[in-house]
PDB file of C-alpha atoms in Angstrom:
ATOM      1  CA  UNK D   1      -0.063   0.009   0.173  1.00 41.00           C
ATOM      2  CA  UNK D   2       1.075   3.569  -0.565  1.00 47.00           C
ATOM      3  CA  UNK D   3       2.199   5.964   2.454  1.00 57.00           C
ATOM      4  CA  UNK D   4      -1.132   7.083   4.171  1.00 72.00           C
ATOM      5  CA  UNK D   5      -2.350   7.285   7.615  1.00 78.00           C
ATOM      6  CA  UNK D   6      -3.037   4.065   9.030  1.00 84.00           C
ATOM      7  CA  UNK D   7      -6.509   2.330   9.348  1.00 83.00           C
ATOM      8  CA  UNK D   8      -7.043   3.503  12.827  1.00 89.00           C
ATOM      9  CA  UNK D   9      -6.742   7.144  11.893  1.00 88.00           C
ATOM     10  CA  UNK D  10      -8.983   6.687   8.598  1.00 89.00           C
ATOM     11  CA  UNK D  11     -11.569   4.885  10.487  1.00 90.00           C
ATOM     12  CA  UNK D  12     -11.400   7.747  13.364  1.00 91.00           C
ATOM     13  CA  UNK D  13     -11.684  10.361  10.664  1.00 90.00           C
ATOM     14  CA  UNK D  14     -13.820   8.995   7.871  1.00 94.00           C
ATOM     15  CA  UNK D  15     -15.598   5.906   9.509  1.00 93.00           C
ATOM     16  CA  UNK D  16     -13.727   3.504   7.237  1.00 92.00           C
ATOM     17  CA  UNK D  17     -10.851   1.753   6.709  1.00 92.00           C
ATOM     18  CA  UNK D  18      -8.357   1.869   3.615  1.00 92.00           C
ATOM     19  CA  UNK D  19      -9.914  -1.634   2.236  1.00 92.00           C
ATOM     20  CA  UNK D  20     -13.325  -0.211   2.291  1.00 94.00           C
ATOM     21  CA  UNK D  21     -12.142   3.324   0.692  1.00 94.00           C
ATOM     22  CA  UNK D  22     -10.381   1.501  -2.001  1.00 92.00           C
ATOM     23  CA  UNK D  23     -13.104  -0.989  -2.951  1.00 93.00           C
ATOM     24  CA  UNK D  24     -15.500   1.657  -3.254  1.00 93.00           C
ATOM     25  CA  UNK D  25     -13.660   3.781  -5.435  1.00 91.00           C
ATOM     26  CA  UNK D  26     -12.653   1.118  -7.498  1.00 92.00           C
ATOM     27  CA  UNK D  27     -16.339   0.852  -7.734  1.00 93.00           C
ATOM     28  CA  UNK D  28     -17.012   4.569  -9.054  1.00 94.00           C
ATOM     29  CA  UNK D  29     -13.820   6.466  -9.759  1.00 92.00           C
ATOM     30  CA  UNK D  30     -11.967   4.314 -12.489  1.00 90.00           C
ATOM     31  CA  UNK D  31     -13.002   6.937 -15.029  1.00 91.00           C
ATOM     32  CA  UNK D  32     -12.590   9.907 -13.021  1.00 90.00           C
ATOM     33  CA  UNK D  33      -9.448  12.651 -12.611  1.00 87.00           C
ATOM     34  CA  UNK D  34      -8.166  13.309  -9.461  1.00 85.00           C
ATOM     35  CA  UNK D  35      -9.925  16.696  -8.868  1.00 88.00           C
ATOM     36  CA  UNK D  36     -13.424  14.807  -9.847  1.00 93.00           C
ATOM     37  CA  UNK D  37     -12.577  12.051  -7.213  1.00 91.00           C
ATOM     38  CA  UNK D  38     -11.764  14.538  -4.613  1.00 90.00           C
ATOM     39  CA  UNK D  39     -14.575  16.703  -5.151  1.00 95.00           C
ATOM     40  CA  UNK D  40     -17.139  13.604  -5.051  1.00 95.00           C
ATOM     41  CA  UNK D  41     -15.709  12.441  -1.629  1.00 95.00           C
ATOM     42  CA  UNK D  42     -15.928  15.996  -0.264  1.00 94.00           C
ATOM     43  CA  UNK D  43     -19.852  15.754  -1.589  1.00 96.00           C
ATOM     44  CA  UNK D  44     -19.829  12.258   0.517  1.00 94.00           C
ATOM     45  CA  UNK D  45     -19.081  14.808   3.751  1.00 94.00           C
ATOM     46  CA  UNK D  46     -15.309  13.767   3.745  1.00 93.00           C
ATOM     47  CA  UNK D  47     -13.215  16.610   4.936  1.00 91.00           C
ATOM     48  CA  UNK D  48     -10.760  18.313   2.347  1.00 88.00           C
ATOM     49  CA  UNK D  49      -7.748  16.838   3.810  1.00 86.00           C
ATOM     50  CA  UNK D  50      -9.216  13.423   4.148  1.00 91.00           C
ATOM     51  CA  UNK D  51     -10.502  13.770   0.362  1.00 89.00           C
ATOM     52  CA  UNK D  52      -7.214  14.590  -0.942  1.00 83.00           C
ATOM     53  CA  UNK D  53      -5.335  12.049   0.913  1.00 85.00           C
ATOM     54  CA  UNK D  54      -7.872   9.195  -0.141  1.00 91.00           C
ATOM     55  CA  UNK D  55      -7.945  10.195  -3.598  1.00 84.00           C
ATOM     56  CA  UNK D  56      -3.890  10.247  -3.618  1.00 79.00           C
ATOM     57  CA  UNK D  57      -3.591   6.703  -1.617  1.00 84.00           C
ATOM     58  CA  UNK D  58      -6.225   5.061  -4.058  1.00 86.00           C
ATOM     59  CA  UNK D  59      -4.403   6.375  -7.085  1.00 82.00           C
ATOM     60  CA  UNK D  60      -1.077   5.611  -6.172  1.00 80.00           C
ATOM     61  CA  UNK D  61      -2.371   1.982  -5.419  1.00 82.00           C
ATOM     62  CA  UNK D  62      -3.915   1.441  -8.585  1.00 84.00           C
ATOM     63  CA  UNK D  63      -1.021   2.871 -10.651  1.00 72.00           C
ATOM     64  CA  UNK D  64      -2.381   6.289 -11.577  1.00 73.00           C
ATOM     65  CA  UNK D  65       0.185   8.355  -9.306  1.00 76.00           C
ATOM     66  CA  UNK D  66       3.263   8.020  -8.131  1.00 66.00           C
ATOM     67  CA  UNK D  67       4.525   9.207  -4.757  1.00 70.00           C
ATOM     68  CA  UNK D  68       4.612  12.793  -4.339  1.00 62.00           C
ATOM     69  CA  UNK D  69       3.205  13.331  -7.911  1.00 62.00           C
ATOM     70  CA  UNK D  70       1.037  16.239  -8.212  1.00 66.00           C
ATOM     71  CA  UNK D  71      -1.212  17.175 -11.561  1.00 66.00           C
ATOM     72  CA  UNK D  72       1.669  19.512 -12.256  1.00 68.00           C
ATOM     73  CA  UNK D  73       4.787  17.706 -11.555  1.00 76.00           C
ATOM     74  CA  UNK D  74       6.183  16.388  -8.118  1.00 86.00           C
ATOM     75  CA  UNK D  75       6.298  18.058  -4.851  1.00 86.00           C
ATOM     76  CA  UNK D  76       9.314  17.392  -2.266  1.00 89.00           C
ATOM     77  CA  UNK D  77       8.495  19.024   1.328  1.00 89.00           C
ATOM     78  CA  UNK D  78      10.529  19.194   4.251  1.00 93.00           C
ATOM     79  CA  UNK D  79       9.872  21.022   7.567  1.00 94.00           C
ATOM     80  CA  UNK D  80      11.686  21.567  11.053  1.00 97.00           C
ATOM     81  CA  UNK D  81      10.908  23.393  14.354  1.00 97.00           C
ATOM     82  CA  UNK D  82      13.646  25.498  15.198  1.00 98.00           C
ATOM     83  CA  UNK D  83      14.596  27.378  18.704  1.00 98.00           C
ATOM     84  CA  UNK D  84      14.699  30.806  17.137  1.00 97.00           C
ATOM     85  CA  UNK D  85      12.386  33.621  16.721  1.00 97.00           C
ATOM     86  CA  UNK D  86      10.640  34.100  12.855  1.00 96.00           C
ATOM     87  CA  UNK D  87      12.798  37.286  12.527  1.00 96.00           C
ATOM     88  CA  UNK D  88      15.884  35.084  12.875  1.00 97.00           C
ATOM     89  CA  UNK D  89      14.978  32.507  10.541  1.00 97.00           C
ATOM     90  CA  UNK D  90      13.917  35.054   8.040  1.00 97.00           C
ATOM     91  CA  UNK D  91      17.170  36.626   7.918  1.00 96.00           C
ATOM     92  CA  UNK D  92      18.470  33.212   7.141  1.00 96.00           C
ATOM     93  CA  UNK D  93      15.980  32.524   4.249  1.00 94.00           C
ATOM     94  CA  UNK D  94      15.835  35.875   2.783  1.00 94.00           C
ATOM     95  CA  UNK D  95      19.509  37.046   2.439  1.00 91.00           C
ATOM     96  CA  UNK D  96      22.677  35.844   1.130  1.00 88.00           C
ATOM     97  CA  UNK D  97      22.873  33.319   4.417  1.00 90.00           C
ATOM     98  CA  UNK D  98      20.548  30.961   2.380  1.00 92.00           C
ATOM     99  CA  UNK D  99      23.563  29.873   0.132  1.00 90.00           C
ATOM    100  CA  UNK D 100      25.552  28.764   3.174  1.00 92.00           C
ATOM    101  CA  UNK D 101      22.736  26.079   4.423  1.00 92.00           C
ATOM    102  CA  UNK D 102      20.402  25.511   1.757  1.00 92.00           C
ATOM    103  CA  UNK D 103      20.695  22.783  -1.156  1.00 93.00           C
ATOM    104  CA  UNK D 104      23.010  23.924  -4.026  1.00 89.00           C
ATOM    105  CA  UNK D 105      21.286  26.498  -6.025  1.00 86.00           C
ATOM    106  CA  UNK D 106      18.985  29.446  -5.439  1.00 88.00           C
ATOM    107  CA  UNK D 107      15.542  30.797  -5.334  1.00 91.00           C
ATOM    108  CA  UNK D 108      14.529  33.765  -7.894  1.00 93.00           C
ATOM    109  CA  UNK D 109      12.048  35.425  -5.670  1.00 94.00           C
ATOM    110  CA  UNK D 110       8.914  36.488  -6.910  1.00 96.00           C
ATOM    111  CA  UNK D 111       6.972  37.134  -3.640  1.00 95.00           C
ATOM    112  CA  UNK D 112       8.026  37.694  -0.149  1.00 96.00           C
ATOM    113  CA  UNK D 113       6.421  38.410   3.262  1.00 97.00           C
ATOM    114  CA  UNK D 114       8.891  39.090   5.812  1.00 96.00           C
ATOM    115  CA  UNK D 115       8.978  36.618   8.677  1.00 96.00           C
ATOM    116  CA  UNK D 116       6.025  34.741   6.945  1.00 97.00           C
ATOM    117  CA  UNK D 117       6.468  33.198   3.091  1.00 96.00           C
ATOM    118  CA  UNK D 118       9.157  33.259   0.443  1.00 96.00           C
ATOM    119  CA  UNK D 119       8.216  31.809  -3.075  1.00 96.00           C
ATOM    120  CA  UNK D 120       9.899  31.847  -6.207  1.00 96.00           C
ATOM    121  CA  UNK D 121      11.539  29.796  -9.083  1.00 95.00           C
ATOM    122  CA  UNK D 122      14.287  27.221  -8.255  1.00 94.00           C
ATOM    123  CA  UNK D 123      17.270  27.779 -10.745  1.00 90.00           C
ATOM    124  CA  UNK D 124      17.298  23.912 -11.553  1.00 84.00           C
ATOM    125  CA  UNK D 125      13.643  23.550 -11.740  1.00 86.00           C
ATOM    126  CA  UNK D 126      10.400  24.204 -10.056  1.00 92.00           C
ATOM    127  CA  UNK D 127       8.927  26.447  -7.663  1.00 94.00           C
ATOM    128  CA  UNK D 128      10.089  26.583  -3.957  1.00 95.00           C
ATOM    129  CA  UNK D 129       7.460  28.203  -1.334  1.00 95.00           C
ATOM    130  CA  UNK D 130       9.266  28.715   2.194  1.00 97.00           C
ATOM    131  CA  UNK D 131       6.626  29.260   5.225  1.00 97.00           C
ATOM    132  CA  UNK D 132       7.511  30.517   8.544  1.00 97.00           C
ATOM    133  CA  UNK D 133       5.093  29.775  11.425  1.00 97.00           C
ATOM    134  CA  UNK D 134       5.688  31.400  14.954  1.00 96.00           C
ATOM    135  CA  UNK D 135       5.399  28.621  17.652  1.00 96.00           C
ATOM    136  CA  UNK D 136       5.458  29.351  21.538  1.00 97.00           C
ATOM    137  CA  UNK D 137       8.468  29.326  23.176  1.00 96.00           C
ATOM    138  CA  UNK D 138      10.573  31.561  20.939  1.00 95.00           C
ATOM    139  CA  UNK D 139      10.533  28.756  18.401  1.00 97.00           C
ATOM    140  CA  UNK D 140       9.686  28.956  14.628  1.00 97.00           C
ATOM    141  CA  UNK D 141       8.470  26.048  12.142  1.00 97.00           C
ATOM    142  CA  UNK D 142       9.907  26.490   8.686  1.00 97.00           C
ATOM    143  CA  UNK D 143       8.161  24.243   6.112  1.00 96.00           C
ATOM    144  CA  UNK D 144       9.382  24.110   2.410  1.00 95.00           C
ATOM    145  CA  UNK D 145       7.487  22.794  -0.752  1.00 93.00           C
ATOM    146  CA  UNK D 146       9.425  22.211  -3.754  1.00 94.00           C
ATOM    147  CA  UNK D 147       6.797  22.097  -6.484  1.00 92.00           C
ATOM    148  CA  UNK D 148       6.457  21.553 -10.234  1.00 92.00           C
ATOM    149  CA  UNK D 149       9.484  18.881 -10.107  1.00 91.00           C
ATOM    150  CA  UNK D 150       9.960  17.006 -13.327  1.00 85.00           C
ATOM    151  CA  UNK D 151      10.615  13.537 -12.199  1.00 86.00           C
ATOM    152  CA  UNK D 152      10.117  11.306  -9.141  1.00 85.00           C
ATOM    153  CA  UNK D 153      14.130  10.633  -9.056  1.00 89.00           C
ATOM    154  CA  UNK D 154      14.896  14.720  -8.752  1.00 91.00           C
ATOM    155  CA  UNK D 155      12.144  14.873  -6.586  1.00 89.00           C
ATOM    156  CA  UNK D 156      13.539  12.307  -4.098  1.00 89.00           C
ATOM    157  CA  UNK D 157      16.864  13.991  -4.492  1.00 93.00           C
ATOM    158  CA  UNK D 158      15.402  17.537  -3.510  1.00 93.00           C
ATOM    159  CA  UNK D 159      13.380  16.090  -0.692  1.00 93.00           C
ATOM    160  CA  UNK D 160      16.733  14.462   1.033  1.00 95.00           C
ATOM    161  CA  UNK D 161      18.571  17.846   0.072  1.00 95.00           C
ATOM    162  CA  UNK D 162      15.827  20.300   1.864  1.00 96.00           C
ATOM    163  CA  UNK D 163      15.763  17.617   4.737  1.00 96.00           C
ATOM    164  CA  UNK D 164      19.337  18.093   5.129  1.00 96.00           C
ATOM    165  CA  UNK D 165      19.228  22.105   4.634  1.00 96.00           C
ATOM    166  CA  UNK D 166      16.680  22.314   7.200  1.00 97.00           C
ATOM    167  CA  UNK D 167      18.947  20.131   9.692  1.00 97.00           C
ATOM    168  CA  UNK D 168      22.064  22.512   8.886  1.00 96.00           C
ATOM    169  CA  UNK D 169      19.654  25.692   9.264  1.00 97.00           C
ATOM    170  CA  UNK D 170      18.730  24.268  12.787  1.00 97.00           C
ATOM    171  CA  UNK D 171      22.221  23.690  13.821  1.00 96.00           C
ATOM    172  CA  UNK D 172      23.114  27.347  12.318  1.00 95.00           C
ATOM    173  CA  UNK D 173      20.473  28.905  14.729  1.00 96.00           C
ATOM    174  CA  UNK D 174      20.275  26.791  17.809  1.00 96.00           C
TER     175      UNK D 174
END
């Protein structure tokens, strides 16, 4: 099976386990695209997050979608909570210091909201969005979404690279 929440979580949130969901979708979703499947699940009362999760898991299990595949390419994600305020993390994200801890490459910034978000094109392909969320105790969660990656292999490389980069950033700031 694909990597998705366990049966207990699915039952708690939706009232059904994965086998029941997959059997159900096998009966009516075969001819539908992802967006239509998720919409139909929402129409059945499934929350938005769970509708996406169920649709993704079923599509992966049936060979219609690879792990981390989105309609417009692949998406690598990473996050880390760092014992530093958003301003300190923002300085590392939005200045030349970025090149000291981040994966090899750079972002051509298109949107920046200080201490919150930074978005732009990644030099070797795709788009990167970095989100900062203030946490209690002077901490900050940083989340990176590298989207529109061309293939699964590059996605896995970038996922590992961003995880390593956030570990490096945590080491710099703590």
